[in-house]
GROMACS .gro file of C-alpha atoms in nm:
model
  381
    1UNK     CA    1  15.618  11.920  15.553
    2UNK     CA    2  15.657  11.591  15.413
    3UNK     CA    3  15.369  11.423  15.600
    4UNK     CA    4  15.120  11.729  15.468
    5UNK     CA    5  15.281  11.717  15.146
    6UNK     CA    6  15.250  11.314  15.121
    7UNK     CA    7  14.903  11.350  15.246
    8UNK     CA    8  14.805  11.564  14.907
    9UNK     CA    9  14.993  11.348  14.707
   10UNK     CA   10  14.843  11.048  14.807
   11UNK     CA   11  14.501  11.193  14.723
   12UNK     CA   12  14.572  11.308  14.387
   13UNK     CA   13  14.692  10.905  14.352
   14UNK     CA   14  14.389  10.817  14.488
   15UNK     CA   15  14.175  10.887  14.207
   16UNK     CA   16  14.286  10.503  14.095
   17UNK     CA   17  14.051  10.440  14.334
   18UNK     CA   18  13.761  10.555  14.134
   19UNK     CA   19  13.480  10.635  14.395
   20UNK     CA   20  13.316  10.771  14.110
   21UNK     CA   21  13.217  10.430  13.964
   22UNK     CA   22  13.093  10.266  14.257
   23UNK     CA   23  12.874  10.587  14.310
   24UNK     CA   24  12.734  10.498  13.978
   25UNK     CA   25  12.673  10.170  14.104
   26UNK     CA   26  12.506  10.246  14.438
   27UNK     CA   27  12.379  10.588  14.355
   28UNK     CA   28  12.150  10.588  14.674
   29UNK     CA   29  12.449  10.541  14.858
   30UNK     CA   30  12.529  10.876  15.039
   31UNK     CA   31  12.859  10.689  15.123
   32UNK     CA   32  12.988  10.681  14.814
   33UNK     CA   33  12.809  10.988  14.683
   34UNK     CA   34  13.040  11.182  14.938
   35UNK     CA   35  13.351  11.005  14.805
   36UNK     CA   36  13.281  11.062  14.484
   37UNK     CA   37  13.213  11.458  14.539
   38UNK     CA   38  13.558  11.508  14.743
   39UNK     CA   39  13.745  11.309  14.475
   40UNK     CA   40  13.649  11.515  14.227
   41UNK     CA   41  13.665  11.872  14.122
   42UNK     CA   42  13.372  12.122  14.149
   43UNK     CA   43  13.210  12.247  13.847
   44UNK     CA   44  13.298  12.601  13.889
   45UNK     CA   45  13.253  12.798  14.213
   46UNK     CA   46  13.315  12.634  14.526
   47UNK     CA   47  13.555  12.334  14.677
   48UNK     CA   48  13.604  11.975  14.748
   49UNK     CA   49  13.870  11.786  14.936
   50UNK     CA   50  14.011  11.693  14.579
   51UNK     CA   51  14.047  12.080  14.512
   52UNK     CA   52  14.280  12.126  14.802
   53UNK     CA   53  14.525  11.919  14.616
   54UNK     CA   54  14.698  12.200  14.380
   55UNK     CA   55  14.705  12.493  14.653
   56UNK     CA   56  14.831  12.268  14.913
   57UNK     CA   57  15.150  12.162  14.677
   58UNK     CA   58  15.202  12.523  14.584
   59UNK     CA   59  15.184  12.667  14.934
   60UNK     CA   60  15.435  12.386  15.045
   61UNK     CA   61  15.645  12.509  14.753
   62UNK     CA   62  15.637  12.878  14.970
   63UNK     CA   63  15.693  12.677  15.302
   64UNK     CA   64  16.021  12.528  15.186
   65UNK     CA   65  16.175  12.824  14.995
   66UNK     CA   66  16.325  12.994  15.354
   67UNK     CA   67  16.462  12.628  15.460
   68UNK     CA   68  16.596  12.601  15.079
   69UNK     CA   69  16.749  12.980  15.074
   70UNK     CA   70  16.885  12.943  15.424
   71UNK     CA   71  17.068  12.619  15.336
   72UNK     CA   72  17.236  12.752  15.010
   73UNK     CA   73  17.351  13.084  15.182
   74UNK     CA   74  17.515  12.835  15.443
   75UNK     CA   75  17.701  12.657  15.182
   76UNK     CA   76  17.828  13.020  15.041
   77UNK     CA   77  17.638  13.040  14.740
   78UNK     CA   78  17.598  13.408  14.606
   79UNK     CA   79  17.300  13.537  14.472
   80UNK     CA   80  17.379  13.476  14.103
   81UNK     CA   81  17.410  13.067  14.172
   82UNK     CA   82  17.107  13.087  14.379
   83UNK     CA   83  16.905  13.270  14.157
   84UNK     CA   84  17.043  13.048  13.869
   85UNK     CA   85  16.931  12.739  14.044
   86UNK     CA   86  16.593  12.871  14.076
   87UNK     CA   87  16.586  12.919  13.703
   88UNK     CA   88  16.672  12.567  13.640
   89UNK     CA   89  16.419  12.465  13.871
   90UNK     CA   90  16.151  12.669  13.707
   91UNK     CA   91  16.247  12.559  13.367
   92UNK     CA   92  16.246  12.216  13.459
   93UNK     CA   93  15.881  12.179  13.612
   94UNK     CA   94  15.781  12.373  13.318
   95UNK     CA   95  15.899  12.108  13.054
   96UNK     CA   96  15.831  11.833  13.279
   97UNK     CA   97  15.454  11.966  13.293
   98UNK     CA   98  15.419  12.002  12.915
   99UNK     CA   99  15.605  11.651  12.900
  100UNK     CA  100  15.364  11.457  13.131
  101UNK     CA  101  15.043  11.591  12.943
  102UNK     CA  102  15.182  11.514  12.578
  103UNK     CA  103  15.229  11.171  12.669
  104UNK     CA  104  14.922  11.099  12.481
  105UNK     CA  105  14.934  11.305  12.219
  106UNK     CA  106  15.055  11.289  11.867
  107UNK     CA  107  15.224  11.609  11.896
  108UNK     CA  108  15.410  11.801  12.196
  109UNK     CA  109  15.064  11.940  12.399
  110UNK     CA  110  15.169  12.298  12.461
  111UNK     CA  111  14.943  12.391  12.789
  112UNK     CA  112  15.055  12.577  13.104
  113UNK     CA  113  14.799  12.553  13.347
  114UNK     CA  114  14.893  12.198  13.543
  115UNK     CA  115  15.045  12.191  13.893
  116UNK     CA  116  15.396  12.222  13.747
  117UNK     CA  117  15.398  12.460  13.494
  118UNK     CA  118  15.213  12.678  13.737
  119UNK     CA  119  15.453  12.625  13.995
  120UNK     CA  120  15.736  12.672  13.767
  121UNK     CA  121  15.605  12.964  13.567
  122UNK     CA  122  15.573  13.170  13.965
  123UNK     CA  123  15.917  12.979  14.115
  124UNK     CA  124  16.146  13.261  13.996
  125UNK     CA  125  15.935  13.564  14.146
  126UNK     CA  126  15.884  13.350  14.457
  127UNK     CA  127  16.277  13.324  14.492
  128UNK     CA  128  16.298  13.687  14.420
  129UNK     CA  129  16.068  13.793  14.684
  130UNK     CA  130  16.167  13.554  14.929
  131UNK     CA  131  16.467  13.720  14.964
  132UNK     CA  132  16.306  14.066  15.066
  133UNK     CA  133  16.131  14.123  15.415
  134UNK     CA  134  15.778  14.005  15.527
  135UNK     CA  135  15.634  14.368  15.477
  136UNK     CA  136  15.741  14.344  15.090
  137UNK     CA  137  15.591  13.999  15.087
  138UNK     CA  138  15.241  14.088  15.229
  139UNK     CA  139  15.255  14.383  14.988
  140UNK     CA  140  15.312  14.219  14.694
  141UNK     CA  141  15.030  13.971  14.769
  142UNK     CA  142  14.800  14.219  14.799
  143UNK     CA  143  14.935  14.379  14.468
  144UNK     CA  144  14.867  14.040  14.318
  145UNK     CA  145  14.527  13.968  14.418
  146UNK     CA  146  14.413  14.314  14.345
  147UNK     CA  147  14.548  14.381  14.009
  148UNK     CA  148  14.445  14.011  13.906
  149UNK     CA  149  14.093  14.087  14.040
  150UNK     CA  150  14.090  14.453  13.851
  151UNK     CA  151  14.244  14.309  13.551
  152UNK     CA  152  13.979  14.047  13.515
  153UNK     CA  153  13.734  14.279  13.590
  154UNK     CA  154  13.820  14.581  13.325
  155UNK     CA  155  13.770  14.307  13.060
  156UNK     CA  156  13.391  14.206  12.883
  157UNK     CA  157  13.369  13.989  12.643
  158UNK     CA  158  13.084  14.185  12.479
  159UNK     CA  159  12.695  14.156  12.496
  160UNK     CA  160  12.650  13.907  12.232
  161UNK     CA  161  12.880  13.707  12.347
  162UNK     CA  162  12.817  13.356  12.214
  163UNK     CA  163  12.842  13.069  12.473
  164UNK     CA  164  12.778  12.784  12.278
  165UNK     CA  165  13.123  12.841  12.118
  166UNK     CA  166  13.360  12.783  12.419
  167UNK     CA  167  13.192  12.477  12.556
  168UNK     CA  168  12.954  12.643  12.792
  169UNK     CA  169  12.535  12.627  12.774
  170UNK     CA  170  12.391  12.973  12.767
  171UNK     CA  171  12.190  12.843  13.089
  172UNK     CA  172  12.465  12.730  13.252
  173UNK     CA  173  12.370  12.750  13.650
  174UNK     CA  174  12.745  12.841  13.736
  175UNK     CA  175  12.702  13.189  13.529
  176UNK     CA  176  12.741  13.530  13.729
  177UNK     CA  177  12.593  13.844  13.696
  178UNK     CA  178  12.752  14.179  13.814
  179UNK     CA  179  13.093  14.203  13.893
  180UNK     CA  180  13.100  13.832  13.926
  181UNK     CA  181  13.005  13.798  13.552
  182UNK     CA  182  13.382  13.853  13.472
  183UNK     CA  183  13.517  13.525  13.612
  184UNK     CA  184  13.226  13.312  13.382
  185UNK     CA  185  13.386  13.051  13.264
  186UNK     CA  186  13.599  13.072  12.902
  187UNK     CA  187  13.440  13.467  12.873
  188UNK     CA  188  13.709  13.592  13.122
  189UNK     CA  189  14.049  13.753  13.054
  190UNK     CA  190  14.229  13.457  13.121
  191UNK     CA  191  14.043  13.274  12.855
  192UNK     CA  192  14.122  13.581  12.601
  193UNK     CA  193  14.490  13.527  12.703
  194UNK     CA  194  14.504  13.202  12.613
  195UNK     CA  195  14.335  13.225  12.272
  196UNK     CA  196  14.610  13.456  12.182
  197UNK     CA  197  14.908  13.298  12.380
  198UNK     CA  198  14.879  12.909  12.298
  199UNK     CA  199  14.784  12.953  11.972
  200UNK     CA  200  15.177  13.088  11.939
  201UNK     CA  201  15.244  12.727  12.010
  202UNK     CA  202  15.182  12.435  11.710
  203UNK     CA  203  14.901  12.260  11.758
  204UNK     CA  204  14.689  12.005  11.541
  205UNK     CA  205  14.394  12.286  11.560
  206UNK     CA  206  14.363  12.640  11.679
  207UNK     CA  207  14.290  12.656  12.058
  208UNK     CA  208  13.974  12.777  12.126
  209UNK     CA  209  13.902  12.696  12.506
  210UNK     CA  210  13.980  12.464  12.752
  211UNK     CA  211  13.696  12.215  12.838
  212UNK     CA  212  13.761  12.294  13.244
  213UNK     CA  213  13.805  12.662  13.179
  214UNK     CA  214  14.169  12.641  13.349
  215UNK     CA  215  14.403  12.926  13.214
  216UNK     CA  216  14.744  12.977  13.210
  217UNK     CA  217  14.760  13.316  13.359
  218UNK     CA  218  14.643  13.145  13.694
  219UNK     CA  219  15.043  13.099  13.776
  220UNK     CA  220  15.014  13.484  13.864
  221UNK     CA  221  14.757  13.449  14.179
  222UNK     CA  222  14.905  13.114  14.212
  223UNK     CA  223  15.206  13.280  14.299
  224UNK     CA  224  14.989  13.428  14.549
  225UNK     CA  225  14.943  13.141  14.734
  226UNK     CA  226  15.357  13.015  14.764
  227UNK     CA  227  15.367  13.385  14.898
  228UNK     CA  228  15.119  13.234  15.178
  229UNK     CA  229  15.334  12.938  15.208
  230UNK     CA  230  15.653  13.138  15.219
  231UNK     CA  231  15.533  13.352  15.503
  232UNK     CA  232  15.445  13.009  15.716
  233UNK     CA  233  15.791  12.904  15.642
  234UNK     CA  234  15.930  13.209  15.772
  235UNK     CA  235  15.720  13.141  16.065
  236UNK     CA  236  15.854  12.775  16.131
  237UNK     CA  237  16.221  12.900  16.113
  238UNK     CA  238  16.142  13.242  16.340
  239UNK     CA  239  16.193  13.015  16.676
  240UNK     CA  240  15.835  13.104  16.779
  241UNK     CA  241  15.705  12.848  17.078
  242UNK     CA  242  15.477  12.596  16.921
  243UNK     CA  243  15.202  12.779  17.095
  244UNK     CA  244  15.253  13.106  16.904
  245UNK     CA  245  15.334  12.910  16.567
  246UNK     CA  246  14.929  12.759  16.623
  247UNK     CA  247  14.818  13.072  16.685
  248UNK     CA  248  14.933  13.210  16.409
  249UNK     CA  249  14.864  12.907  16.148
  250UNK     CA  250  14.491  12.915  16.293
  251UNK     CA  251  14.444  13.276  16.280
  252UNK     CA  252  14.577  13.274  15.949
  253UNK     CA  253  14.370  13.042  15.802
  254UNK     CA  254  14.081  13.172  15.966
  255UNK     CA  255  14.132  13.545  15.822
  256UNK     CA  256  14.181  13.383  15.453
  257UNK     CA  257  13.869  13.167  15.489
  258UNK     CA  258  13.688  13.488  15.624
  259UNK     CA  259  13.794  13.721  15.322
  260UNK     CA  260  13.744  13.455  15.062
  261UNK     CA  261  13.378  13.387  15.179
  262UNK     CA  262  13.271  13.757  15.224
  263UNK     CA  263  13.441  13.814  14.851
  264UNK     CA  264  13.209  13.554  14.735
  265UNK     CA  265  12.918  13.625  14.933
  266UNK     CA  266  12.925  14.015  14.857
  267UNK     CA  267  12.950  13.967  14.494
  268UNK     CA  268  13.290  14.088  14.434
  269UNK     CA  269  13.457  13.800  14.330
  270UNK     CA  270  13.403  13.396  14.311
  271UNK     CA  271  13.600  13.105  14.504
  272UNK     CA  272  13.693  12.950  14.174
  273UNK     CA  273  13.983  12.727  14.171
  274UNK     CA  274  14.005  12.669  13.780
  275UNK     CA  275  14.092  13.037  13.722
  276UNK     CA  276  14.278  13.070  14.060
  277UNK     CA  277  14.073  13.395  14.154
  278UNK     CA  278  14.158  13.622  14.440
  279UNK     CA  279  13.893  13.496  14.636
  280UNK     CA  280  14.027  13.160  14.612
  281UNK     CA  281  14.375  13.253  14.690
  282UNK     CA  282  14.248  13.316  15.051
  283UNK     CA  283  13.956  13.079  15.096
  284UNK     CA  284  14.232  12.778  14.989
  285UNK     CA  285  14.492  12.945  15.184
  286UNK     CA  286  14.280  12.927  15.468
  287UNK     CA  287  14.275  12.571  15.455
  288UNK     CA  288  14.635  12.512  15.355
  289UNK     CA  289  14.718  12.720  15.707
  290UNK     CA  290  14.482  12.538  15.905
  291UNK     CA  291  14.602  12.200  15.755
  292UNK     CA  292  14.948  12.260  15.798
  293UNK     CA  293  14.858  12.379  16.166
  294UNK     CA  294  14.706  11.991  16.211
  295UNK     CA  295  15.029  11.816  16.066
  296UNK     CA  296  15.252  12.092  16.293
  297UNK     CA  297  15.067  11.993  16.596
  298UNK     CA  298  15.045  11.631  16.567
  299UNK     CA  299  15.371  11.537  16.453
  300UNK     CA  300  15.579  11.821  16.585
  301UNK     CA  301  15.411  11.908  16.866
  302UNK     CA  302  15.289  11.608  16.977
  303UNK     CA  303  15.538  11.373  16.848
  304UNK     CA  304  15.252  11.097  16.713
  305UNK     CA  305  15.495  11.061  16.421
  306UNK     CA  306  15.506  10.659  16.341
  307UNK     CA  307  15.131  10.702  16.208
  308UNK     CA  308  15.282  10.940  15.943
  309UNK     CA  309  15.576  10.745  15.790
  310UNK     CA  310  15.356  10.629  15.498
  311UNK     CA  311  15.297  10.984  15.429
  312UNK     CA  312  15.679  11.108  15.474
  313UNK     CA  313  15.782  10.839  15.227
  314UNK     CA  314  15.562  10.941  14.968
  315UNK     CA  315  15.606  11.315  15.084
  316UNK     CA  316  16.016  11.287  15.026
  317UNK     CA  317  15.967  11.149  14.650
  318UNK     CA  318  15.656  11.373  14.573
  319UNK     CA  319  15.770  11.429  14.208
  320UNK     CA  320  15.832  11.097  14.182
  321UNK     CA  321  15.488  11.016  14.295
  322UNK     CA  322  15.333  11.252  14.018
  323UNK     CA  323  15.528  11.138  13.761
  324UNK     CA  324  15.441  10.763  13.829
  325UNK     CA  325  15.086  10.827  13.856
  326UNK     CA  326  15.099  11.008  13.519
  327UNK     CA  327  15.317  10.785  13.305
  328UNK     CA  328  15.296  10.400  13.421
  329UNK     CA  329  14.961  10.384  13.592
  330UNK     CA  330  14.795  10.218  13.297
  331UNK     CA  331  15.112   9.993  13.234
  332UNK     CA  332  15.075   9.814  13.600
  333UNK     CA  333  14.657   9.829  13.581
  334UNK     CA  334  14.726   9.645  13.240
  335UNK     CA  335  15.004   9.426  13.403
  336UNK     CA  336  14.802   9.313  13.697
  337UNK     CA  337  14.496   9.159  13.448
  338UNK     CA  338  14.757   8.998  13.213
  339UNK     CA  339  14.937   8.832  13.496
  340UNK     CA  340  14.639   8.790  13.736
  341UNK     CA  341  14.343   8.800  13.513
  342UNK     CA  342  14.030   8.976  13.641
  343UNK     CA  343  13.895   8.763  13.923
  344UNK     CA  344  14.099   8.887  14.177
  345UNK     CA  345  13.983   9.223  14.176
  346UNK     CA  346  13.614   9.076  14.139
  347UNK     CA  347  13.598   8.938  14.471
  348UNK     CA  348  13.329   9.179  14.638
  349UNK     CA  349  13.149   9.177  14.306
  350UNK     CA  350  13.228   9.368  13.962
  351UNK     CA  351  13.111   9.720  14.118
  352UNK     CA  352  13.442   9.691  14.313
  353UNK     CA  353  13.688   9.589  14.065
  354UNK     CA  354  13.848   9.937  14.009
  355UNK     CA  355  13.851  10.022  14.344
  356UNK     CA  356  14.054   9.694  14.401
  357UNK     CA  357  14.247   9.712  14.084
  358UNK     CA  358  14.349  10.096  14.159
  359UNK     CA  359  14.446  10.015  14.541
  360UNK     CA  360  14.669   9.703  14.395
  361UNK     CA  361  14.828  10.002  14.208
  362UNK     CA  362  14.838  10.216  14.459
  363UNK     CA  363  15.036   9.950  14.648
  364UNK     CA  364  15.293   9.902  14.393
  365UNK     CA  365  15.342  10.267  14.382
  366UNK     CA  366  15.399  10.315  14.747
  367UNK     CA  367  15.680   9.981  14.724
  368UNK     CA  368  15.901  10.169  14.469
  369UNK     CA  369  15.857  10.475  14.672
  370UNK     CA  370  15.970  10.332  14.986
  371UNK     CA  371  16.255  10.147  14.779
  372UNK     CA  372  16.358  10.522  14.685
  373UNK     CA  373  16.339  10.628  15.057
  374UNK     CA  374  16.542  10.394  15.193
  375UNK     CA  375  16.806  10.463  14.938
  376UNK     CA  376  16.777  10.783  15.013
  377UNK     CA  377  16.666  10.862  14.646
  378UNK     CA  378  16.438  11.179  14.720
  379UNK     CA  379  16.284  11.359  14.386
  380UNK     CA  380  16.052  11.671  14.513
  381UNK     CA  381  16.019  12.032  14.457
   0.00000   0.00000   0.00000
C-alpha cells in the first residue's frame, strides 16, 4: 500500500517537471506529447495517467481502513472513541484542504472539490460502512452509484440554457445529448448545488461556476471509490492465498473497467472524473484494483522490494508531500535560482530549464521525506 501510495504521490509532485513546456518547445515530438498528455487531466470525458492520482489516493484510504479499525479494536477502543477519531480526521482533512487552496488568496477560499476535502467529507460514512458486513457495503455502493446517476438524470438546466455564462463554449466538442447531456459541464446537478452551497460562504464575488467543472457533490461517488478500496482491504486481511487475492483483484478490475466503458459507450453515463460520474467510479476503480494487484504481486508475492524503497518513503508521508508541493514549491525554486542562478538548469538548453529545476525541487522534497522516514515521523491518511 505504501509503495502504491508513494507512486501516485510521486506522480502528483512530478507536475513540477512541466512536461507540457517541453511539448510546446518540441511540438513534433511524440515522446513529449505522450508525457505531457499523461501529466495533465483530460478536458472532460476519458482518462490519463494523471487522472488516476485522486481515485488511487481515495481507494487507498478505503484499503487502509480495515487495518486501522482492527488496530484500534485490538487496543480496546469502544465504538464511540473510534467514531470520534474518524470525525476528527474528517474535519482535519476538510480544513487542511481549504487551507491549502487559500494560500494564494486574500481571504479564505471555501472550496470542497479538492482531494483532501472530498475524502474528508466522505470519511465518516466510510467508517460507519466499514463496521458493516461486505454484503451491506456492496449494496451501499450500488445504491450510491444508482442514486447519484438518477439525481443527475432528473435535473435539467432548461432548454434555453446559456453555456457562455458558465465558461463553456456553445460549440464545445464535449457536449453530449440524450441521457449523457445531464452530465455536461457546468450545467448539471452538482453545478446547480454549488451555485447555492458555495455562496453560503464569504466570497469576493458570487460563485457562478468552476472553470474545470469540479464540484462539491463529487464526494458522494468518491465514497464509492473508497468503498471499493474497503473491499480490497478486507480481502487483503482475509487470509486468502496470494493466488486467490490476485485473482480477485484482477477480476474486480476487469469488471470495473468493462462496466465503466459499457455505461459510456451505451450512452447511459460518461466517464468523467471532474464530476466523478458513476461510470468513472467503476472505470477508475478497475484501474485501482489492477494497480494494487501489480504492487501486491511484485512486492509481497515476488518479494522484489528494494526498488520500491523510494516510493515507500513518499507513501509513508503522503500528507507531508501533499503539503510540501502546495506550500513551498515556489520557495524552493526561487531559492535555487537565488543561490545557483539559471545557468545550471540550462545545461541542455533553455527548453529543459523547467525540467531540471523541477527535478532538483523533487530531490529536495525527497530528502525532507527521507529525513522524516529515518526519524519515524509519519504524516499520512
